[in-house]
Short mmCIF file of C-alpha atoms in Angstrom, two decimals:
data_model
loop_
_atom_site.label_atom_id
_atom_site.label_comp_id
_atom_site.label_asym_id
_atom_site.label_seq_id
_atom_site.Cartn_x
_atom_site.Cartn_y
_atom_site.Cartn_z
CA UNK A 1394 -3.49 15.80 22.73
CA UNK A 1395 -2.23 17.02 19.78
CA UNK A 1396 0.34 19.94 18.24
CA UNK A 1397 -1.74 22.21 16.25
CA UNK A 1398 -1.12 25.39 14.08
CA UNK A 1399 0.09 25.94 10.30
CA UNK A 1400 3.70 27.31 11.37
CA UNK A 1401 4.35 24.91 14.04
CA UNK A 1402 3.61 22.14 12.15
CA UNK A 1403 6.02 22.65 9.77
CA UNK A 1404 8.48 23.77 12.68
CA UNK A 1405 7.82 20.13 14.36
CA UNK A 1406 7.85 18.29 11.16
CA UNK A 1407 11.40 19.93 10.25
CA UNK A 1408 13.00 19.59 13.36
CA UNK A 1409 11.69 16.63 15.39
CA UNK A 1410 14.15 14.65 14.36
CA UNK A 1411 17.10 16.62 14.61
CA UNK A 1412 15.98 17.79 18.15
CA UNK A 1413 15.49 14.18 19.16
CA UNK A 1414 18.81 12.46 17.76
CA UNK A 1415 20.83 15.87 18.37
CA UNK A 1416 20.23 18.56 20.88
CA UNK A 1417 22.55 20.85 19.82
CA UNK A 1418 21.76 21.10 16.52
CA UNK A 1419 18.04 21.69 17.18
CA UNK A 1420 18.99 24.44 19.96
CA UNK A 1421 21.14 26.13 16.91
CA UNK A 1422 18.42 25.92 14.43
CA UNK A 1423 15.84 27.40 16.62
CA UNK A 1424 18.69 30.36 17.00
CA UNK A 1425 19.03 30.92 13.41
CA UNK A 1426 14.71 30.85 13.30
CA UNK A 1427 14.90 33.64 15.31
CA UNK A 1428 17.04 35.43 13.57
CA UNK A 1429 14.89 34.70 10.37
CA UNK A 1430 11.79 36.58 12.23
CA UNK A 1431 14.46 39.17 13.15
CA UNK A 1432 15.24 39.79 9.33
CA UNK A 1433 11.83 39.65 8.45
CA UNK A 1434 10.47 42.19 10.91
CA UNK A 1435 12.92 44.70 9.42
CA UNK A 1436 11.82 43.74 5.96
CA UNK A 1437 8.34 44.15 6.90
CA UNK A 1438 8.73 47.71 6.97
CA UNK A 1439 9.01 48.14 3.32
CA UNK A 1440 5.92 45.27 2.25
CA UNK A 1441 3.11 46.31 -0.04
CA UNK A 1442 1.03 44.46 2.26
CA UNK A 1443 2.21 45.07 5.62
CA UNK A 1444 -0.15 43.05 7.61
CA UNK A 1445 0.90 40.20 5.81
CA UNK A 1446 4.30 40.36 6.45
CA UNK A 1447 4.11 41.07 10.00
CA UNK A 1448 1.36 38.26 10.41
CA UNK A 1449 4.19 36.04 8.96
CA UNK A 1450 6.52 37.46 10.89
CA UNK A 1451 4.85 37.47 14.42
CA UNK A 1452 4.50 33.23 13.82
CA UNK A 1453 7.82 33.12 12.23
CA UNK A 1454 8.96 34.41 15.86
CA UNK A 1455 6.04 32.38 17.69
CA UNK A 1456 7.63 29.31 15.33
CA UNK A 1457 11.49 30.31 16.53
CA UNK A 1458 10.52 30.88 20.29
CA UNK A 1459 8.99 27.65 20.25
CA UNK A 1460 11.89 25.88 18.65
CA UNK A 1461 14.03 27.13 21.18
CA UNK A 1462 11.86 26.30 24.35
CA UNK A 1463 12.26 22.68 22.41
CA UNK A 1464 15.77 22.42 21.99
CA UNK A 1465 16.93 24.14 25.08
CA UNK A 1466 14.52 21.56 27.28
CA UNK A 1467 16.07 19.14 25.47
CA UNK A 1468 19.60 19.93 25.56
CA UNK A 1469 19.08 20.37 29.43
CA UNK A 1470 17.69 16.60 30.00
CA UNK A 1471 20.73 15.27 27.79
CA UNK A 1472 23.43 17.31 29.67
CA UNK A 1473 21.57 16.15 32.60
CA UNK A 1474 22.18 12.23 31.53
CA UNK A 1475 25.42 12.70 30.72
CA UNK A 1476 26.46 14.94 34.29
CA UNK A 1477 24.77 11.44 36.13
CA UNK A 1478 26.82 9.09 33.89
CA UNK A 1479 29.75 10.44 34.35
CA UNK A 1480 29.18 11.03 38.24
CA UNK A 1481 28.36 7.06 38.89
CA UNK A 1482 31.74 6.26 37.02
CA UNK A 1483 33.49 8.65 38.77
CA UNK A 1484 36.25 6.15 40.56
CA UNK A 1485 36.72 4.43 36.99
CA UNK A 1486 37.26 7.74 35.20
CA UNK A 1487 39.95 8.20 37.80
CA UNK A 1488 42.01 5.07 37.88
CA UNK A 1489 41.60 5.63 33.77
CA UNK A 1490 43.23 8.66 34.02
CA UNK A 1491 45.56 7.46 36.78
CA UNK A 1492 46.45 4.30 34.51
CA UNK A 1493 47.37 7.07 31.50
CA UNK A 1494 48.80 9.14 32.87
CA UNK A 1495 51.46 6.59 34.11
CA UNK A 1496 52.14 5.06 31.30
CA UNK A 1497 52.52 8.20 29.32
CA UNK A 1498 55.39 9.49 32.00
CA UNK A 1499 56.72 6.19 32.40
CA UNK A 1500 60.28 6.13 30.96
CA UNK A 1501 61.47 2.68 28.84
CA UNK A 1502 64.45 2.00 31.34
CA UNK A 1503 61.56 1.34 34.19
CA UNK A 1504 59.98 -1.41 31.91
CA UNK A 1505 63.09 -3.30 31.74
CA UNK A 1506 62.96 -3.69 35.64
CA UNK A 1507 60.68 -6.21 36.02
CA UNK A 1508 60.98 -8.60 38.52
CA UNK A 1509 60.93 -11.58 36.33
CA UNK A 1510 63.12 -10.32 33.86
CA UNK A 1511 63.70 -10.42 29.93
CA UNK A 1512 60.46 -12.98 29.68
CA UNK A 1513 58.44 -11.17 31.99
CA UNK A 1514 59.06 -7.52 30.12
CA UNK A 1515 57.99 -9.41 26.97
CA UNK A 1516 54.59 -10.47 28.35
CA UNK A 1517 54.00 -7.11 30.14
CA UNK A 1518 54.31 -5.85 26.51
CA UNK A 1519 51.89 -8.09 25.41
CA UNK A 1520 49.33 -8.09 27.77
CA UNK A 1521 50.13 -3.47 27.23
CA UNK A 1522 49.42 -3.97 23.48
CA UNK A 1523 46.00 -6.00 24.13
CA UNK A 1524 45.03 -3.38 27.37
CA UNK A 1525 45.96 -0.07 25.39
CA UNK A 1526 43.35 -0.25 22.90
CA UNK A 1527 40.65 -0.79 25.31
CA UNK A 1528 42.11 2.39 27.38
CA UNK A 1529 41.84 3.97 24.32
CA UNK A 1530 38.33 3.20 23.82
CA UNK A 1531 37.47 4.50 27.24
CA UNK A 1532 39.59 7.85 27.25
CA UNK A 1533 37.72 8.87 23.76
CA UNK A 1534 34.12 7.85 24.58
CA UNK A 1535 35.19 10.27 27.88
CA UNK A 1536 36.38 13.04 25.86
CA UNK A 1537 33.62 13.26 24.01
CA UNK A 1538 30.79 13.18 26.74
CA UNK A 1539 32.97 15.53 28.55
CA UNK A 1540 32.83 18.10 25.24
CA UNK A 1541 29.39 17.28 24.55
CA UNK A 1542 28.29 18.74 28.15
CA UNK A 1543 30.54 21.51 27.10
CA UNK A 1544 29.10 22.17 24.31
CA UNK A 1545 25.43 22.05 25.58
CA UNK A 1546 26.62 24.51 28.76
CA UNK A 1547 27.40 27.09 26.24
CA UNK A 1548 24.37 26.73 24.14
CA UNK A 1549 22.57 27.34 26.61
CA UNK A 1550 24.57 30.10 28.22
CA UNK A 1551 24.54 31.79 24.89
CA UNK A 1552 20.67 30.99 24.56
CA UNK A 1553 19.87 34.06 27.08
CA UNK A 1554 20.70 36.88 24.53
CA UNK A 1555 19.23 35.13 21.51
CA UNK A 1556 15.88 34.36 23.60
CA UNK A 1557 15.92 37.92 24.94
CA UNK A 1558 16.41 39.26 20.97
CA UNK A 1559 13.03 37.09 20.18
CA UNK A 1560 11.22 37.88 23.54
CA UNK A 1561 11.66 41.62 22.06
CA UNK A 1562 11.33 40.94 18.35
CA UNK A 1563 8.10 39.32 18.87
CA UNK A 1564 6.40 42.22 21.03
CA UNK A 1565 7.85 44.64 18.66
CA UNK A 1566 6.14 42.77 15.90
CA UNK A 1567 2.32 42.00 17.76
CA UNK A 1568 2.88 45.97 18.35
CA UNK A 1569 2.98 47.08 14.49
CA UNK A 1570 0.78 44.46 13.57
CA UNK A 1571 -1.97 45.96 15.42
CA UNK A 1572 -1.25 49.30 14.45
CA UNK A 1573 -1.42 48.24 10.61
CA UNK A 1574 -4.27 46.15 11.05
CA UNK A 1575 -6.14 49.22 12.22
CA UNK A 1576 -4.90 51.22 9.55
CA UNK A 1577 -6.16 49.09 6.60
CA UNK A 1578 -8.53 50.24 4.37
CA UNK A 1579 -8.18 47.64 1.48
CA UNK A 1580 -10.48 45.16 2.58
CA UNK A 1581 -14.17 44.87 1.23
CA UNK A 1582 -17.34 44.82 3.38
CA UNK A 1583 -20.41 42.80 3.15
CA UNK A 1584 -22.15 45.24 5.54
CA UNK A 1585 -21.96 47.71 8.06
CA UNK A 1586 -22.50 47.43 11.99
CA UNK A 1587 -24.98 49.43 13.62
CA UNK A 1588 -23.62 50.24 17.10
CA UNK A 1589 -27.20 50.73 18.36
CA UNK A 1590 -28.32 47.47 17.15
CA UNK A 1591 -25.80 46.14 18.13
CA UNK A 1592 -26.18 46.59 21.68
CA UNK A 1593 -29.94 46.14 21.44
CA UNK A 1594 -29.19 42.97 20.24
CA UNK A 1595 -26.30 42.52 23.01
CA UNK A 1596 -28.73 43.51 25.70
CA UNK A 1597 -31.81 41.52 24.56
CA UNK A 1598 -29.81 38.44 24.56
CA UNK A 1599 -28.42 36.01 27.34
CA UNK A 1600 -26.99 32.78 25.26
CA UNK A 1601 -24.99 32.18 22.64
CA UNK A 1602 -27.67 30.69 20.59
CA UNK A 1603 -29.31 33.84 21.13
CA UNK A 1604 -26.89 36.56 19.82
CA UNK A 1605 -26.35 33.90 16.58
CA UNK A 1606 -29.81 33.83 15.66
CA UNK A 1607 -29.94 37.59 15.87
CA UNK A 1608 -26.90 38.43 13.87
CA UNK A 1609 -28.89 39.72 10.58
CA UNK A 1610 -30.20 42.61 13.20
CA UNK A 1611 -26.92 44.52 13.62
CA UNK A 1612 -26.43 45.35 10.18
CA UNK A 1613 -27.39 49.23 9.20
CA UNK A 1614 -28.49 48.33 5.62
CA UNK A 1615 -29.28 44.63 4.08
CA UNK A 1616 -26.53 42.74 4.08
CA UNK A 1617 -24.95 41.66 0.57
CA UNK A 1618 -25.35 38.12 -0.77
CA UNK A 1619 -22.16 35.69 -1.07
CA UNK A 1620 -21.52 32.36 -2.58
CA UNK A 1621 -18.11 31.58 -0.78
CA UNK A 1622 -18.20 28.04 -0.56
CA UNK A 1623 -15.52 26.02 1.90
CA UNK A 1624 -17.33 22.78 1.78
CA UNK A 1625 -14.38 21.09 -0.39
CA UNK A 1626 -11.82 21.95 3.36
CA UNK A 1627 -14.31 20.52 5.60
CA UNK A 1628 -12.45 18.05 7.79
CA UNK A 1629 -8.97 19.80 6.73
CA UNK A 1630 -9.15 23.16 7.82
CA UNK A 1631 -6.09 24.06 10.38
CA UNK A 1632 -7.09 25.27 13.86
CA UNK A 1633 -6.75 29.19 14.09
CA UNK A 1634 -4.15 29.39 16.71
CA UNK A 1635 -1.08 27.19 17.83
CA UNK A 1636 -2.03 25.22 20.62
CA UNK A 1637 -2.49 21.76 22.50
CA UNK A 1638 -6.48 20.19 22.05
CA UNK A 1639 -7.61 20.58 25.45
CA UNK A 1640 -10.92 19.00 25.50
CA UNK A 1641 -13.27 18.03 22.51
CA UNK A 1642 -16.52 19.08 22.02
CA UNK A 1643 -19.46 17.66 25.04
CA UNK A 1644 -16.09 16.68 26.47
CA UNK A 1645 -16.47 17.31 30.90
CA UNK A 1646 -13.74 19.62 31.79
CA UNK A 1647 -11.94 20.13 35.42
CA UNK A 1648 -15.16 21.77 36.69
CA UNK A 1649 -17.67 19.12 35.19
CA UNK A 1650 -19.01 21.70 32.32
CA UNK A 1651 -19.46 20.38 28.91
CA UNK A 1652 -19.54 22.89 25.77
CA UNK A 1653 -20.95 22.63 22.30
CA UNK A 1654 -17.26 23.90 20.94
CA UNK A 1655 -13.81 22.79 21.70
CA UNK A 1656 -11.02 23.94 24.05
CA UNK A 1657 -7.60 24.66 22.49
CA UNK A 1658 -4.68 25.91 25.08
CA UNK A 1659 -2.26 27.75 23.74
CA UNK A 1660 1.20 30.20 24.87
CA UNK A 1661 -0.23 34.15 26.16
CA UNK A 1662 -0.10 36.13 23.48
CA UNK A 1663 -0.44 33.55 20.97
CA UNK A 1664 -1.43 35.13 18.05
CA UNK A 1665 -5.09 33.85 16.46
CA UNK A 1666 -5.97 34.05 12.38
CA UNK A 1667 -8.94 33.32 10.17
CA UNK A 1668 -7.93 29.72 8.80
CA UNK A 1669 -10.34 30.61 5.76
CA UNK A 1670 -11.69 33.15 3.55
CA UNK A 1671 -14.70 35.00 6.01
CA UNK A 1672 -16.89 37.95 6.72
CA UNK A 1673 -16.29 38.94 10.48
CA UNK A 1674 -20.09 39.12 11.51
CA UNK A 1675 -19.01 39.97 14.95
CA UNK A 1676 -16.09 41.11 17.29
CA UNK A 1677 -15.99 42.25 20.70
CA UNK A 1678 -16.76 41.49 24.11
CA UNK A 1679 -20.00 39.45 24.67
CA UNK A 1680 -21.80 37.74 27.40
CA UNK A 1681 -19.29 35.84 29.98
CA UNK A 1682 -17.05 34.56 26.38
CA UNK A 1683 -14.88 37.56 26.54
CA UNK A 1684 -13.82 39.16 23.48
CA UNK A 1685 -15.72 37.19 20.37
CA UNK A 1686 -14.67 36.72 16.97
CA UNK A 1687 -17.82 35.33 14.80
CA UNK A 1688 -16.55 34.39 11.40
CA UNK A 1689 -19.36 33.69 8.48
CA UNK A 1690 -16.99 31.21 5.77
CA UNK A 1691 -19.81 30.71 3.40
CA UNK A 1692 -23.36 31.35 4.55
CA UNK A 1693 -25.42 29.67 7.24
CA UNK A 1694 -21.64 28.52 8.43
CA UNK A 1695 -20.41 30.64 11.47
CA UNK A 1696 -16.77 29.95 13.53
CA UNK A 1697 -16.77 31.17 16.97
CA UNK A 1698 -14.02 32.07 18.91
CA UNK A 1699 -13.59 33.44 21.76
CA UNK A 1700 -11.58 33.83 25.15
CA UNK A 1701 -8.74 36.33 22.97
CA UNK A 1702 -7.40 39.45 24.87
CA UNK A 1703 -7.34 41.77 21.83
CA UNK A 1704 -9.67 41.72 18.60
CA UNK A 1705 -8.71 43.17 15.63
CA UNK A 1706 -10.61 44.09 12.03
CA UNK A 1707 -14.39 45.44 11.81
CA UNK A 1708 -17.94 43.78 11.52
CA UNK A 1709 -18.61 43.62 8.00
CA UNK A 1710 -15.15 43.11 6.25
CA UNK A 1711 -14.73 40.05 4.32
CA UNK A 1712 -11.28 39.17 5.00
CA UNK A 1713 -8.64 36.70 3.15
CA UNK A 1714 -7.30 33.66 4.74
CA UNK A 1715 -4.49 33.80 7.60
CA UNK A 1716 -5.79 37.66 8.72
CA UNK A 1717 -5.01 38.07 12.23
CA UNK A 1718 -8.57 38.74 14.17
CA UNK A 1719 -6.82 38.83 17.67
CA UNK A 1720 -4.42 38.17 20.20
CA UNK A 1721 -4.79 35.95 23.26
CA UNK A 1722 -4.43 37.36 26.87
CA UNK A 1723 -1.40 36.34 29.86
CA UNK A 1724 1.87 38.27 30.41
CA UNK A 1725 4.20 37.85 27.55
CA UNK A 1726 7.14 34.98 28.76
CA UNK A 1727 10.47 35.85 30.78
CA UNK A 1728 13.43 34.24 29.24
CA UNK A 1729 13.99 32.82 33.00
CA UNK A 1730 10.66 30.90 32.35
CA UNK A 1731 11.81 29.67 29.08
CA UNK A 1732 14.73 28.25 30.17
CA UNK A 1733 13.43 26.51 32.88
CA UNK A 1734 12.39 22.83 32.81
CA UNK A 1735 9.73 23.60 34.50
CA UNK A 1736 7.62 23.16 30.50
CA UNK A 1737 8.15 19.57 29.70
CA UNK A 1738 6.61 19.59 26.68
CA UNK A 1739 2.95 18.21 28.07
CA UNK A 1740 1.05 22.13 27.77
CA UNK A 1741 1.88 22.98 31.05
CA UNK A 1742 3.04 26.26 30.23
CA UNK A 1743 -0.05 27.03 27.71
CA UNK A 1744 -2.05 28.63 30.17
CA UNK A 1745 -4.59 30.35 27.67
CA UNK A 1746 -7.57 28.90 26.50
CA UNK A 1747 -9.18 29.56 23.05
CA UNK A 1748 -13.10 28.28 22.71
CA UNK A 1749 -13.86 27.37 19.16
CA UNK A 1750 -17.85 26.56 18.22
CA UNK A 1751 -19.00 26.35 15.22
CA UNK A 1752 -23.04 26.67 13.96
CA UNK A 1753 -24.00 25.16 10.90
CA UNK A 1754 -27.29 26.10 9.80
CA UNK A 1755 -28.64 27.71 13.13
CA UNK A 1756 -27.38 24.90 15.28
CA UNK A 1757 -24.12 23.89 16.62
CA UNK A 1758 -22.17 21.31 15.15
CA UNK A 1759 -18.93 18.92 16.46
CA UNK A 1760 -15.86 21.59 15.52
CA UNK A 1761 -13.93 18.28 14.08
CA UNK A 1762 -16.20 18.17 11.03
CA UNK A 1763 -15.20 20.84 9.75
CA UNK A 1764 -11.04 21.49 11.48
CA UNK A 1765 -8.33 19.23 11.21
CA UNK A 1766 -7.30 18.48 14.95
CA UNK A 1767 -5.71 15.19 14.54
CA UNK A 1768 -2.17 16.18 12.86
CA UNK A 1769 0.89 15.02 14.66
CA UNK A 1770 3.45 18.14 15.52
#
C-alpha cells in the first residue's frame, strides 16, 4: 500500500530522510509546517481567490498535522530505544560513574601510597593514561544519549500546544473554505440541474450503471459541447485525496465484495479535490454510495467518488484543477490520539474510506489507467 496525495508527497519526499536519520529534527520541521498553514490561513483572508488559498491552506495544515503524527511516533520509538539501552547497562553506567567520580576527588598524595611503591605508582599511571581515554569514551557516548532523551521528552512535551494550534487551525480553515466555496460565483457552467429530473432520475434508478447512463436527463436545457481533453495525464493523474490504497479494483475486501472502482482510506476530515480540469455532472447523496461526486474530465470520461461527508460546488460548473468538491466524514482527531503510538504508520488510524470508479465510454474501467497509485510517499 502506498502514500498518496499531491501535498503529502512532497511532505514525505522532503522529510523522510530527516525523520528517519533524526527525530528531532523532523518533529521541529513538522512544527514550523504548522505554523506555515497558521500564516497562511491569516493571509487567506485578503486572497483574490479565496478558495484557493484556503484549499492550499487546509492541505498545508493536513501536510503539517501529518508531519507531526510522523515525527512525534518517531521520536517516541527512539526515546524508547534509548530508555531500554540505558536500563540494561544500568550497573555499568554506575561503576562508570563510581570509577569518575573517584578519580576526580582523589587527591595526588593518595597515589603516592601504593603498596608497591615508587615502581608501582609509575605503572598505576600507566595503566590510568591507557584506561582514561576509554572512560572517556563511555562518559560522552552517556551524555549524549542521556541529552538526546532529553531533548526528545521536551519535543514532545512542547508538541501538545503546537498540535492543539493545528487541530484548531485546520477546522478553522475546512470552516471558511466551505463558506467561500458556497459563495463563488466565478465559475462557468456547462448546464443547469433540474431538481425534478433529478430525482426522477434518482428514483427510477437502482445501480450505479443506471444513474450514469441517465445523466444527460437531469439537465434543464441541452447541455453545452466541450473538447477538454486529459488523455495526455492518463496513467499520471494524482489520486483526489491523501490516503493509503486500500484495495484495487475487482480486489475481495474484508466482507468478500468486489467493486468495479478502488478503495482509498484516508484521515476523517480529509479534505477531497478534483485532480483535473471537470464539469461536476453530479453531487449529492445517491443510492447506498453516500454523498457522490461525478466528475465529467473530457466527455464520455466520468470520475466517481463517493463515501465523502460534505459535497461542495453545483451540477453544471466546470471547475479548475485542485477545487475542493468535499470533505470526508469521522470526528476530527484529539491531540491525545495523535500522540499516541497507537498509529504506527500502517493506516490504522485512516478510518475513512473514499470509493473512486471511473466509466469510460458507458462502461467502467480499472481506476489505475487513468490515476497514478504507485508513487512512493
Amino acid at each position: 500500500m502506498r502514500w498518496a496525495g499531491p501535498i503529502f508527497g512532497v511532505f514525505l519526499w522532503a522529510t523522510a530522510a530527516s525523520a528517519e536519520s533524526n527525530p528531532s529534527e523532523a518533529a521541529r520541521l513538522a512544527s514550523q509546517m504548522l505554523q506555515d498553514a497558521s500564516m497562511a490561513l491569516d493571509e487567506a483572508d485578503g486572497a483574490r481567490n479565496r478558495v484557493r488559498a484556503l484549499t492550499a491552506t487546509v492541505q498545508a495544515y493536513e501536510a503539517g498535522l501529518e508531519a507531526m503524527r510522523d515525527g512525534l511516533r518517531r521520536a517516541a520509538i527512539r526515546e524508547a530505544e534509548l530508555t531500554a539501552r540505558l536500563q540494561a547497562r544500568e550497573d555499568e553506567i554506575s561503576e562508570l560513574i563510581g570509577v569518575l567520580q573517584t578519580m576526580e576527588s582523589a587527591p595526588p598524595p593518595v597515589l603516592l601510597l601504593h603498596p608497591s611503591g615508587p615502581l608501582g605508582v609509575a605503572r598505576s599511571g600507566m595503566m590510568l593514561a591507557e584506561v582514561t581515554p576509554g572512560l572517556n569514551q563511555r562518559a560522552q557516548t552517556l551524555s549524549q544519549d542521556l541529552a538526546e532523551v532529553s531533548d526528545l521528552r521536551s519535543i514532545q512535551q512542547n508538541a501538545l500546544a503546537t498540535l492543539q494550534e493545528g487541530l484548531t487551525g485546520v477546522q478553522t480553515a475546512r470552516s471558511e473554505l466551505s463558506k467561500a466555496v458556497a459563495d463563488r460565483t466565478d465559475l462557468p457552467k456547462r448546464f443547469t440541474e433540474d431538481p425534478v429530473r433529478t430525482a426522477i432520475l434518482i428514483s427510477s434508478t437502482e445501480t450505479l450503471d443506471a444513474f450514469a447512463g441517465g445523466l444527460s436527463e437531469i439537465a434543464g436545457a441541452d447541455i453545452a459541447a466541450t473538447n477538454a481533453d486529459i488523455s495526455e495525464r492518463k496513467g499520471g493523474i494524482e489520486l483526489p485525496v491523501a490516503g493509503v490504497l486500500l484495495h484495487r479494483a475487482g480486489e475481495a475486501d474484508a466482507a468478500g465484495v468486489k467493486r468495479n472502482g478502488m478503495l482509498v482510506a484516508t484521515r476523517p476530515r480529509a479534505l477531497v479535490t478534483t485532480p483535473t480540469a471537470a464539469t461536476i455532472r453530479y453531487r449529492g447523496p445517491l443510492l447506498d454510495l453516500g454523498n457522490v461526486v461525478i466528475l465529467e474530465p473530457q466527455p464520455d470520461l466520468l470520475f466517481v467518488l463517493s463515501g465523502l461527508n460534505e459535497v461542495y460546488g453545483e451540477s453544471g460548473q466546470v471547475i479548475p484543477r485542485g477545487t475542493p468538491v468535499g470533505l470526508m466524514g469521522g470526528a476530527a482527531p484529539e491531540t491525545g490520539t495523535i500522540l499516541s503510538l497507537s498509529g504506527d504508520g500502517t493506516g490504522t488510524d485512516r478510518s475513512e474510506t473514499l470509493y473512486i470508479e471511473v466509466r469510460e465510454g458507458g462502461s467502467p474501467v480499472d481506476p489505475e489507467t487513468w490515476f497514478q497509485t504507485e508513487k512512493d510517499g
